[in-house]
Coordinates of N, CA and C in Angstrom, one line a residue:
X1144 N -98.8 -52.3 121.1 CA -97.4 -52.4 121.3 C -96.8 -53.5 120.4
X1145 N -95.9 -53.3 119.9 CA -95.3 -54.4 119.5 C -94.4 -55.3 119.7
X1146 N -93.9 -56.3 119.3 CA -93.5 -57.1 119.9 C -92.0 -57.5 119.2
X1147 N -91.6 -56.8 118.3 CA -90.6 -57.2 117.4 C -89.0 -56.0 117.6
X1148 N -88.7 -57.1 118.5 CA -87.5 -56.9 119.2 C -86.6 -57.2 118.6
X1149 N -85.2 -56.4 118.2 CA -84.5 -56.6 117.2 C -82.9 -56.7 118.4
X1150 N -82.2 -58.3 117.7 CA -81.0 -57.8 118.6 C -79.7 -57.4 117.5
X1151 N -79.0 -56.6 118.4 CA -77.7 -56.1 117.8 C -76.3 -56.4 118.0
X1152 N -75.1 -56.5 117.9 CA -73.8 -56.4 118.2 C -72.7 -55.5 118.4
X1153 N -72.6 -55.0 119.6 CA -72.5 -53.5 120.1 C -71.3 -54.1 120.8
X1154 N -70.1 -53.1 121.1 CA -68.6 -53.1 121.7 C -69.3 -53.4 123.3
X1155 N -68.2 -54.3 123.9 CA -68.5 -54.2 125.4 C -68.6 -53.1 125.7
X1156 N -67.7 -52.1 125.5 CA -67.1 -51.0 126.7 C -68.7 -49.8 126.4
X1157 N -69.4 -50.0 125.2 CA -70.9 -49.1 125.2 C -71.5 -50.0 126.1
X1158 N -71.4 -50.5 127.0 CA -72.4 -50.7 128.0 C -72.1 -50.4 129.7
X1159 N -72.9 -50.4 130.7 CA -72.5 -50.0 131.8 C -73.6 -50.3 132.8
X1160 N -73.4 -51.0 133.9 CA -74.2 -51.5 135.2 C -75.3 -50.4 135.7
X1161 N -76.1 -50.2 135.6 CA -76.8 -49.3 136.7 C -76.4 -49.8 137.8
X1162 N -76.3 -48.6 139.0 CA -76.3 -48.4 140.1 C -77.5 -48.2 140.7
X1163 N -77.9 -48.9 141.9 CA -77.5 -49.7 142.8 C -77.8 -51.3 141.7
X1164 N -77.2 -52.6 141.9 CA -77.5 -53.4 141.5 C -78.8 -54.1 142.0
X1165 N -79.3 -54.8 141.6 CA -80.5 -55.5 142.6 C -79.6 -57.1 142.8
X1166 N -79.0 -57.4 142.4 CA -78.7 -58.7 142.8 C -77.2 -59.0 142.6
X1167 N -76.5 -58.9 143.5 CA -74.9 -59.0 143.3 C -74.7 -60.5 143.1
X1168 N -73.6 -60.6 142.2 CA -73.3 -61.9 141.8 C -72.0 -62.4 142.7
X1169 N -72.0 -63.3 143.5 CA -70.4 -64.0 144.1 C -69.5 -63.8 142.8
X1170 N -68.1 -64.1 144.0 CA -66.9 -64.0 142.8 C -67.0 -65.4 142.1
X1171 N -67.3 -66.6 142.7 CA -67.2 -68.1 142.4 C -68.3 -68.2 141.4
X1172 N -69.3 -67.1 141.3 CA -70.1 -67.8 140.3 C -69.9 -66.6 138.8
X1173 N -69.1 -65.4 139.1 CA -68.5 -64.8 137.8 C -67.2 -65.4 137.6
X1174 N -66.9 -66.1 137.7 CA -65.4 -67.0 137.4 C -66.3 -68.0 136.8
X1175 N -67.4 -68.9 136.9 CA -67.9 -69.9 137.0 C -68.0 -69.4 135.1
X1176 N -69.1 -68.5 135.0 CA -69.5 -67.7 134.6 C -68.8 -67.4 132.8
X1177 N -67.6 -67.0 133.5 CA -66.3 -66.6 132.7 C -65.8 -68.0 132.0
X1178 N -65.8 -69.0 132.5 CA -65.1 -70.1 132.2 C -66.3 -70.6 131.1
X1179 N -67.4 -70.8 131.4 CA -68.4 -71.3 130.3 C -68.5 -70.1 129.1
X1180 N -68.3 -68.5 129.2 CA -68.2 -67.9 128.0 C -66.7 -67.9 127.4
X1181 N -65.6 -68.4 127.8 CA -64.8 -68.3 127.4 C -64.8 -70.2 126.3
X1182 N -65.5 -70.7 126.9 CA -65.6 -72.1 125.7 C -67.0 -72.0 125.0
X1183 N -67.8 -71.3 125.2 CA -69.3 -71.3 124.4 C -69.5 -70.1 123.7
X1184 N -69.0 -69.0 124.3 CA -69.0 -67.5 123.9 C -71.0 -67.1 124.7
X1185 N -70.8 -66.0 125.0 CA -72.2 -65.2 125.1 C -73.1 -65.8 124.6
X1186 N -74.2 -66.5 125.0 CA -75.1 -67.3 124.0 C -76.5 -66.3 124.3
X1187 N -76.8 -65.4 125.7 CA -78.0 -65.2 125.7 C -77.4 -63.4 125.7
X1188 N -78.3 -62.7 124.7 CA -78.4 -61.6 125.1 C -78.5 -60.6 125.9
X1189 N -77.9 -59.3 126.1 CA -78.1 -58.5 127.2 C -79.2 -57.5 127.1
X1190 N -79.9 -57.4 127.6 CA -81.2 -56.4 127.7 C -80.8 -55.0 128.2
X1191 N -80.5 -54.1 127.7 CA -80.0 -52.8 127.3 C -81.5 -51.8 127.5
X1192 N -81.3 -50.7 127.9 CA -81.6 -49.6 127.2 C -81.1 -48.6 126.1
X1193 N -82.2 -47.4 125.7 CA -81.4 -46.9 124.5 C -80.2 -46.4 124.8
X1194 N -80.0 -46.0 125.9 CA -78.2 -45.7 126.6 C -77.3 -46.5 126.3
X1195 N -77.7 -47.6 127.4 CA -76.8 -48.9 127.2 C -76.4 -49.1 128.6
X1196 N -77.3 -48.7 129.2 CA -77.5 -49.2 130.7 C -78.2 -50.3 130.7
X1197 N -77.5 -51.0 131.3 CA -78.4 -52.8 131.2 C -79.5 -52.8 132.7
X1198 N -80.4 -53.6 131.6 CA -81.5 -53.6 132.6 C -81.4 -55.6 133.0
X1199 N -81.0 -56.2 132.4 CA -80.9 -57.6 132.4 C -79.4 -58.1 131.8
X1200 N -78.9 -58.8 132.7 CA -77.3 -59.7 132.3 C -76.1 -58.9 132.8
X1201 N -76.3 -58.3 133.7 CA -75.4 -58.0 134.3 C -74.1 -58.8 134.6
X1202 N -74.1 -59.6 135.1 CA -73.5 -60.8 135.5 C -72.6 -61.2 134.4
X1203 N -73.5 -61.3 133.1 CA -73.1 -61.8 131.7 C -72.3 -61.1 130.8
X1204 N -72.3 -59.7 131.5 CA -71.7 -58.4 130.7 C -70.0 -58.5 131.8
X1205 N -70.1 -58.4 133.0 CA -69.2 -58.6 133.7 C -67.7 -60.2 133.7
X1206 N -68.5 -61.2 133.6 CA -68.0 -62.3 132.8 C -67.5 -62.3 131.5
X1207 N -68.2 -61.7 130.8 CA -67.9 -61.9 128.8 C -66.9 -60.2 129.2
X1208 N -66.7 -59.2 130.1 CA -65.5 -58.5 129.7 C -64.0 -59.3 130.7
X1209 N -64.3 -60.2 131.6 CA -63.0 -60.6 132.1 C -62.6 -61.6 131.1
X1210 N -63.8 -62.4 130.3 CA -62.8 -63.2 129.5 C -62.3 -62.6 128.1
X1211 N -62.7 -61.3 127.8 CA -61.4 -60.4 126.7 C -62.5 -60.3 125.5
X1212 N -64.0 -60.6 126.1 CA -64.8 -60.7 124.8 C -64.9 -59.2 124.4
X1213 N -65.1 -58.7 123.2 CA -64.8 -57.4 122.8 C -66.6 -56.5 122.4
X1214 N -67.4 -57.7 121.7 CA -69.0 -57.2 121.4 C -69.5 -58.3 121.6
X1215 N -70.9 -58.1 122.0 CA -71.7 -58.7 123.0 C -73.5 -58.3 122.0
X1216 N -74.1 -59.5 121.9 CA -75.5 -59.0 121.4 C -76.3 -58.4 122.4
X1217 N -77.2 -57.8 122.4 CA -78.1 -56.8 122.8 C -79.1 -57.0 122.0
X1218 N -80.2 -56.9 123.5 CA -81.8 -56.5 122.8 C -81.6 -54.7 123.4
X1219 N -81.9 -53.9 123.1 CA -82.4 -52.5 123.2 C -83.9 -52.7 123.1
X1220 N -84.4 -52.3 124.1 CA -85.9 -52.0 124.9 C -85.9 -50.2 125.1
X1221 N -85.0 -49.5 124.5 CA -85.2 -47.8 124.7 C -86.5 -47.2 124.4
X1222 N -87.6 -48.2 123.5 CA -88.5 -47.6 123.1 C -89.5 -47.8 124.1
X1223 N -89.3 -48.5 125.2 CA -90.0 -48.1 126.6 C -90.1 -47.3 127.7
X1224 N -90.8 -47.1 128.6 CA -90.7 -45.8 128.8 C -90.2 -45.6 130.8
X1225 N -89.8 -45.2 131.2 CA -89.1 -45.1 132.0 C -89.6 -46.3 133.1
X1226 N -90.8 -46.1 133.6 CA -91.4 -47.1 134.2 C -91.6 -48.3 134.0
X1227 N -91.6 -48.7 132.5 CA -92.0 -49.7 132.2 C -90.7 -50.6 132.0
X1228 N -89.4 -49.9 131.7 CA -87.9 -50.0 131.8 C -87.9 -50.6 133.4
X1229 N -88.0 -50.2 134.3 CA -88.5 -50.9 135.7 C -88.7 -51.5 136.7
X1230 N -90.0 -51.8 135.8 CA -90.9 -52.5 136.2 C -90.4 -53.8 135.6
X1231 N -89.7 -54.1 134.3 CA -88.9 -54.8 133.7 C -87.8 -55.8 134.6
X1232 N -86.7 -54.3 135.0 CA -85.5 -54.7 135.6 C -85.9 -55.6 137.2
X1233 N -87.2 -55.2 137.7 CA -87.7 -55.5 139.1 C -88.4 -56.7 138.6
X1234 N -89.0 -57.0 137.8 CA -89.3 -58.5 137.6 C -88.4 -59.7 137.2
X1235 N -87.6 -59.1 136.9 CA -86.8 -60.1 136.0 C -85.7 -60.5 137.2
X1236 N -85.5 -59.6 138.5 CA -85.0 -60.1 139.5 C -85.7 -60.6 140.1
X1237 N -86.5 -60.9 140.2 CA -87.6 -61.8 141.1 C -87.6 -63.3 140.4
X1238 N -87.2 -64.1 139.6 CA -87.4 -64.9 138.7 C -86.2 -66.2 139.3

């Protein structure tokens, strides 16, 4: 497998929450949230599938669209495979 993960700059509105969330974010901490991307801008990437169903940054996608941000970087992980997409999203909430 390899390990050379390439990120991109893709329009907010191509991206979209999977349903059910695993970890709902308070309103106090997406305002929190919103306020540091609105002086710093997006600094850490959103972990996407090839869709653009986010498997990681939920929170970060929701904040960077209230404060008017328009594209957002992305890692795309599509070339994994459903399970392993997953097993991903379920660890990464555990952390």
């Amino acid at each position: 497998m390899s390990n050379s993960l390439k990120m991109r700059l893709v329009p907010i509105g191509s991206l979209r929450i999977v349903e059910p969330q695993l970890r709902i974010h308070s309103a106090a901490k997406l305002r929190k949230l919103k306020r540091h991307i609105e002086r710093f801008g997006v600094l850490v990437p959103i972990l996407v599938d090839g869709q653009g169903a986010i498997i990681d940054g939920a929170a970060r996608f929701e904040a960077a669209k209230a404060a008017g941000v328009t594209h957002v970087n992305v890692i795309d992980v599509g070339h994994l495979s459903a399970d392993e997409i997953r097993s991903i999203r379920l660890s990464l909430k555990r952390l």
